[in-house]
Amino acid sequence: MNDVIRTMMAHRSIRKFQDRPVMEETVGDTVAAAQCASTSNFVQAYTIIRVTDQEKRRVLAELAGNQTWVEECPLFLVFCADLNRLDRACTKLGKEMVRGYTEQFIVATVDAALIAQNTMLAAESMGLGGVYIGGIRNDPQTVCDLLHIPDGVYPVFGMCLGYPDHDPEVKPRLPLGVVLKEDGYTGDGDEALIGIYDDVTSDYYKRRTSNKKDDSWSQQVSELVSRVSRPHMRAFLRGKGFAMK
Ligand SMILES: Cc1cc2nc3c(=O)[nH]c(=O)nc-3n(C[C@H](O)[C@H](O)[C@H](O)COP(=O)(O)O)c2cc1C
């Protein structure tokens, strides 16, 4: 154990924030540290948009499914996968970027996710807490219109950050043996471990201090993946220049 590991293992999403601003220096330090994340071929294919305008926040909160914390948190960031800057680098040097390949989409999306998780961790290391907001993909075109997001760029998710005003329990993760395999993929032994994990998560949901429910990991995810989720994404991404060739 060290402080980094302790911080990582204490992660839990924060959705209630103290009425205390996050200092500019803290914002700058957090993002500067996050930028040190590895990045595919050094492309740094992301842009983070900080949203301070309250009306924009209100719209984002609503389209994310009335997630009030989007409006209320002291700091709200939108993490975008960004190929537009690479296009401009080509223009600068008289080259033409080949566009629309699935690989480029993966590179930019992974880059955005890496800097986002580094942002979360850096913020948590300074006493802040936060939550990702995939809900902005409920209506990604409106997000683009609102934040003037151009072609070649798309909002992957948002993130609320601030000083926590509640202290939720850490959510237990899948047993190590289920996610860490050796020398090849196998599902052997998973069933028994997941059975135990379902009991652990069921117990967690029953005992936690708020939003108690009768649920388990398998119940939760099977319900999730037996529904269609955001079927508009393919057409939206194509429209933004992510043609998935
Ligand atoms: C990409 C992504 C999108 C998410 N979107 C939302 C969201 O829109 N609203 C929300 O309340 N939580 C959201 N979450 C938080 C997850 O629900 C949460 O991380 C998960 O349940 C595990 O809980 P924990 O973070 O407290 O450990 C999102 C997490 C990720 C990684």
Short mmCIF file of C-alpha atoms and ligand atoms in Angstrom, two decimals:
data_model
loop_
_atom_site.label_atom_id
_atom_site.label_comp_id
_atom_site.label_asym_id
_atom_site.label_seq_id
_atom_site.Cartn_x
_atom_site.Cartn_y
_atom_site.Cartn_z
CA MET A 1 0.00 0.00 0.00
CA ASN A 2 1.05 3.54 -0.70
CA ASP A 3 -0.88 6.80 -0.96
CA VAL A 4 -1.60 6.40 -4.68
CA ILE A 5 -3.01 2.90 -4.22
CA ARG A 6 -4.99 4.02 -1.16
CA THR A 7 -6.52 6.89 -3.18
CA MET A 8 -7.38 4.54 -6.05
CA MET A 9 -8.99 1.99 -3.77
CA ALA A 10 -11.05 4.65 -2.00
CA HIS A 11 -12.74 5.74 -5.24
CA ARG A 12 -16.49 6.10 -5.23
CA SER A 13 -18.56 8.34 -7.43
CA ILE A 14 -19.54 11.61 -5.79
CA ARG A 15 -22.82 13.23 -6.74
CA LYS A 16 -23.25 15.78 -3.92
CA PHE A 17 -20.82 18.63 -3.56
CA GLN A 18 -20.00 21.22 -0.93
CA ASP A 19 -20.71 24.80 -1.84
CA ARG A 20 -17.01 25.42 -2.10
CA PRO A 21 -15.29 26.44 -5.32
CA VAL A 22 -12.38 24.56 -6.81
CA MET A 23 -9.49 27.00 -7.00
CA GLU A 24 -8.07 27.79 -10.44
CA GLU A 25 -4.70 26.47 -9.34
CA THR A 26 -6.26 23.14 -8.40
CA VAL A 27 -8.05 22.92 -11.75
CA GLY A 28 -4.81 23.70 -13.60
CA ASP A 29 -2.73 21.25 -11.56
CA THR A 30 -5.33 18.51 -12.00
CA VAL A 31 -5.52 18.81 -15.76
CA ALA A 32 -1.76 19.32 -16.18
CA ALA A 33 -1.11 16.13 -14.20
CA ALA A 34 -3.81 14.31 -16.16
CA GLN A 35 -2.18 15.33 -19.43
CA CYS A 36 0.80 13.20 -18.51
CA ALA A 37 -1.31 10.13 -19.30
CA SER A 38 0.08 7.93 -22.03
CA THR A 39 -1.30 8.81 -25.42
CA SER A 40 -1.34 6.72 -28.57
CA ASN A 41 1.61 7.75 -30.80
CA PHE A 42 1.78 11.03 -28.85
CA VAL A 43 -1.31 12.30 -30.71
CA GLN A 44 -3.02 13.71 -27.57
CA ALA A 45 -6.29 13.38 -29.41
CA TYR A 46 -8.58 14.99 -26.85
CA THR A 47 -9.96 18.32 -25.78
CA ILE A 48 -11.55 19.06 -22.43
CA ILE A 49 -14.28 21.69 -22.31
CA ARG A 50 -14.94 23.24 -18.93
CA VAL A 51 -18.53 24.41 -18.73
CA THR A 52 -19.08 27.39 -16.42
CA ASP A 53 -22.13 28.93 -18.10
CA GLN A 54 -25.09 28.06 -15.82
CA GLU A 55 -27.63 27.96 -18.63
CA LYS A 56 -25.47 25.50 -20.57
CA ARG A 57 -25.11 23.44 -17.40
CA ARG A 58 -28.87 23.41 -16.97
CA VAL A 59 -29.37 22.11 -20.51
CA LEU A 60 -26.62 19.48 -20.06
CA ALA A 61 -28.13 18.31 -16.75
CA GLU A 62 -31.53 17.96 -18.37
CA LEU A 63 -30.39 16.12 -21.48
CA ALA A 64 -28.26 13.79 -19.34
CA GLY A 65 -31.54 12.60 -17.79
CA ASN A 66 -32.09 15.31 -15.18
CA GLN A 67 -28.83 14.64 -13.37
CA THR A 68 -28.95 17.59 -10.99
CA TRP A 69 -25.29 17.20 -10.02
CA VAL A 70 -24.31 18.31 -13.54
CA GLU A 71 -25.85 21.69 -12.77
CA GLU A 72 -24.74 21.87 -9.16
CA CYS A 73 -21.12 20.67 -9.14
CA PRO A 74 -18.42 23.35 -8.87
CA LEU A 75 -16.51 22.01 -11.86
CA PHE A 76 -17.98 20.33 -14.93
CA LEU A 77 -15.75 19.03 -17.70
CA VAL A 78 -16.68 17.52 -21.05
CA PHE A 79 -14.06 15.13 -22.42
CA CYS A 80 -13.98 15.09 -26.20
CA ALA A 81 -12.19 12.74 -28.58
CA ASP A 82 -10.49 15.14 -30.97
CA LEU A 83 -9.14 14.41 -34.45
CA ASN A 84 -9.67 17.99 -35.59
CA ARG A 85 -6.35 19.20 -34.19
CA LEU A 86 -4.51 16.48 -36.12
CA ASP A 87 -6.24 17.59 -39.28
CA ARG A 88 -4.98 21.12 -38.61
CA ALA A 89 -1.44 19.80 -38.10
CA CYS A 90 -1.67 18.29 -41.59
CA THR A 91 -3.01 21.51 -43.08
CA LYS A 92 -0.14 23.42 -41.48
CA LEU A 93 2.34 21.20 -43.30
CA GLY A 94 0.43 20.92 -46.58
CA LYS A 95 -0.54 17.30 -46.00
CA GLU A 96 -3.95 15.73 -46.21
CA MET A 97 -5.28 13.68 -43.33
CA VAL A 98 -6.93 10.40 -44.23
CA ARG A 99 -10.19 10.52 -42.34
CA GLY A 100 -12.91 8.24 -41.16
CA TYR A 101 -11.03 5.12 -40.07
CA THR A 102 -12.28 3.09 -37.13
CA GLU A 103 -8.73 2.92 -35.78
CA GLN A 104 -8.64 6.73 -35.49
CA PHE A 105 -11.92 6.63 -33.60
CA ILE A 106 -10.48 4.08 -31.18
CA VAL A 107 -7.27 6.09 -30.70
CA ALA A 108 -9.10 9.32 -29.93
CA THR A 109 -11.69 7.69 -27.67
CA VAL A 110 -9.04 5.81 -25.71
CA ASP A 111 -6.95 8.97 -25.37
CA ALA A 112 -9.97 10.87 -24.02
CA ALA A 113 -10.71 8.07 -21.53
CA LEU A 114 -7.10 7.92 -20.34
CA ILE A 115 -6.86 11.64 -19.62
CA ALA A 116 -10.29 11.53 -17.98
CA GLN A 117 -9.38 8.79 -15.55
CA ASN A 118 -6.10 10.57 -14.79
CA THR A 119 -8.16 13.72 -14.11
CA MET A 120 -10.40 11.82 -11.72
CA LEU A 121 -7.45 10.34 -9.89
CA ALA A 122 -5.50 13.61 -9.70
CA ALA A 123 -8.62 15.35 -8.39
CA GLU A 124 -9.23 12.62 -5.81
CA SER A 125 -5.63 12.87 -4.65
CA MET A 126 -6.33 16.52 -3.79
CA GLY A 127 -9.47 15.77 -1.78
CA LEU A 128 -11.98 16.28 -4.57
CA GLY A 129 -14.50 13.72 -5.74
CA GLY A 130 -16.50 13.29 -8.88
CA VAL A 131 -18.57 11.25 -11.26
CA TYR A 132 -18.46 10.57 -14.97
CA ILE A 133 -21.50 11.60 -16.98
CA GLY A 134 -22.11 9.29 -19.92
CA GLY A 135 -25.63 10.73 -19.91
CA ILE A 136 -24.47 13.53 -22.22
CA ARG A 137 -24.51 10.94 -25.02
CA ASN A 138 -28.31 10.85 -24.68
CA ASP A 139 -28.30 13.81 -27.02
CA PRO A 140 -24.76 14.32 -28.33
CA GLN A 141 -25.80 16.61 -31.19
CA THR A 142 -27.32 19.14 -28.78
CA VAL A 143 -24.11 18.95 -26.71
CA CYS A 144 -22.11 19.72 -29.88
CA ASP A 145 -24.38 22.64 -30.76
CA LEU A 146 -24.24 24.00 -27.24
CA LEU A 147 -20.46 23.75 -26.94
CA HIS A 148 -19.61 24.51 -30.60
CA ILE A 149 -17.95 21.13 -31.07
CA PRO A 150 -16.74 20.85 -34.69
CA ASP A 151 -16.43 17.91 -37.09
CA GLY A 152 -13.77 15.40 -36.14
CA VAL A 153 -14.53 15.92 -32.45
CA TYR A 154 -17.20 14.28 -30.28
CA PRO A 155 -18.12 14.45 -26.59
CA VAL A 156 -17.31 11.10 -25.01
CA PHE A 157 -18.58 11.89 -21.51
CA GLY A 158 -18.73 14.64 -18.94
CA MET A 159 -17.32 14.71 -15.43
CA CYS A 160 -18.61 16.46 -12.31
CA LEU A 161 -15.93 17.41 -9.80
CA GLY A 162 -15.91 19.19 -6.46
CA TYR A 163 -15.46 18.72 -2.73
CA PRO A 164 -17.64 15.79 -1.58
CA ASP A 165 -20.67 16.54 0.55
CA HIS A 166 -21.46 12.89 1.17
CA ASP A 167 -19.40 9.82 1.87
CA PRO A 168 -20.80 6.84 -0.04
CA GLU A 169 -19.39 3.37 0.51
CA VAL A 170 -16.83 2.02 -1.95
CA LYS A 171 -18.56 -0.33 -4.43
CA PRO A 172 -17.01 -3.81 -4.48
CA ARG A 173 -15.45 -4.80 -7.80
CA LEU A 174 -15.40 -8.17 -9.56
CA PRO A 175 -13.04 -10.73 -8.01
CA LEU A 176 -9.52 -10.47 -9.40
CA GLY A 177 -9.68 -14.00 -10.84
CA VAL A 178 -12.59 -12.99 -13.07
CA VAL A 179 -10.81 -10.05 -14.68
CA LEU A 180 -7.17 -11.19 -14.58
CA LYS A 181 -6.36 -14.26 -16.72
CA GLU A 182 -3.12 -15.97 -17.53
CA ASP A 183 -1.79 -16.90 -20.99
CA GLY A 184 -5.17 -16.76 -22.68
CA TYR A 185 -8.83 -16.04 -22.28
CA THR A 186 -10.93 -18.42 -20.28
CA GLY A 187 -14.21 -18.20 -18.47
CA ASP A 188 -13.40 -21.30 -16.39
CA GLY A 189 -14.10 -20.78 -12.74
CA ASP A 190 -15.88 -17.48 -13.36
CA GLU A 191 -19.34 -18.80 -12.60
CA ALA A 192 -18.57 -19.70 -8.99
CA LEU A 193 -16.68 -16.45 -8.39
CA ILE A 194 -19.45 -14.36 -9.93
CA GLY A 195 -21.97 -16.21 -7.79
CA ILE A 196 -20.07 -15.09 -4.71
CA TYR A 197 -19.73 -11.60 -6.16
CA ASP A 198 -23.50 -11.39 -6.73
CA ASP A 199 -23.98 -12.09 -3.01
CA VAL A 200 -21.37 -9.45 -2.15
CA THR A 201 -23.00 -6.80 -4.37
CA SER A 202 -26.48 -7.75 -3.21
CA ASP A 203 -25.32 -7.27 0.37
CA TYR A 204 -23.68 -3.96 -0.57
CA TYR A 205 -26.91 -2.66 -2.14
CA LYS A 206 -28.95 -3.72 0.91
CA ARG A 207 -26.59 -2.23 3.44
CA ARG A 208 -25.34 0.98 1.88
CA THR A 209 -26.43 4.19 3.52
CA SER A 210 -28.42 5.68 0.64
CA ASN A 211 -30.40 4.39 -2.34
CA LYS A 212 -30.66 0.88 -0.86
CA LYS A 213 -32.07 -1.71 -3.27
CA ASP A 214 -32.59 -5.39 -3.89
CA ASP A 215 -30.13 -5.98 -6.74
CA SER A 216 -26.94 -7.80 -7.68
CA TRP A 217 -24.23 -7.30 -10.31
CA SER A 218 -25.62 -9.99 -12.65
CA GLN A 219 -29.17 -8.68 -12.30
CA GLN A 220 -28.06 -5.13 -12.94
CA VAL A 221 -25.86 -5.74 -15.98
CA SER A 222 -28.18 -8.31 -17.57
CA GLU A 223 -31.00 -5.81 -17.42
CA LEU A 224 -28.75 -3.14 -18.89
CA VAL A 225 -27.51 -5.17 -21.83
CA SER A 226 -30.89 -6.64 -22.69
CA ARG A 227 -32.07 -3.14 -23.66
CA VAL A 228 -30.90 -1.14 -26.66
CA SER A 229 -28.79 1.77 -25.50
CA ARG A 230 -28.35 5.04 -27.43
CA PRO A 231 -28.95 3.62 -30.91
CA HIS A 232 -28.41 7.12 -32.36
CA MET A 233 -24.64 6.98 -31.69
CA ARG A 234 -23.64 5.38 -34.99
CA ALA A 235 -25.40 7.96 -37.14
CA PHE A 236 -24.23 10.77 -34.87
CA LEU A 237 -20.59 9.68 -35.08
CA ARG A 238 -20.75 9.31 -38.86
CA GLY A 239 -22.19 12.80 -39.07
CA LYS A 240 -19.23 14.09 -37.05
CA GLY A 241 -16.73 12.53 -39.45
CA PHE A 242 -16.12 9.26 -37.58
CA ALA A 243 -17.14 7.12 -40.56
CA MET A 244 -15.80 3.82 -39.13
CA LYS A 245 -14.19 2.65 -42.36
C1 LIG B 1 -18.03 6.36 -18.93
C2 LIG B 1 -18.86 6.44 -17.67
C3 LIG B 1 -20.10 7.06 -17.71
C4 LIG B 1 -20.85 7.20 -16.53
N1 LIG B 1 -22.01 7.90 -16.58
C5 LIG B 1 -22.68 8.17 -15.44
C6 LIG B 1 -23.79 9.04 -15.46
O1 LIG B 1 -24.23 9.55 -16.50
N2 LIG B 1 -24.39 9.32 -14.26
C7 LIG B 1 -23.94 8.81 -13.09
O2 LIG B 1 -24.52 9.13 -12.05
N3 LIG B 1 -22.88 7.96 -13.05
C8 LIG B 1 -22.24 7.65 -14.19
N4 LIG B 1 -21.12 6.86 -14.16
C9 LIG B 1 -20.64 6.34 -12.88
C10 LIG B 1 -20.84 4.83 -12.75
O3 LIG B 1 -22.18 4.55 -12.54
C11 LIG B 1 -19.97 4.37 -11.57
O4 LIG B 1 -18.62 4.64 -11.82
C12 LIG B 1 -20.15 2.87 -11.31
O5 LIG B 1 -21.45 2.57 -10.91
C13 LIG B 1 -19.18 2.39 -10.23
O6 LIG B 1 -19.41 3.12 -9.04
P1 LIG B 1 -18.26 3.95 -8.32
O7 LIG B 1 -17.69 4.93 -9.33
O8 LIG B 1 -18.94 4.66 -7.18
O9 LIG B 1 -17.23 2.97 -7.88
C14 LIG B 1 -20.37 6.66 -15.31
C15 LIG B 1 -19.14 6.01 -15.30
C16 LIG B 1 -18.39 5.91 -16.45
C17 LIG B 1 -17.04 5.24 -16.40
#
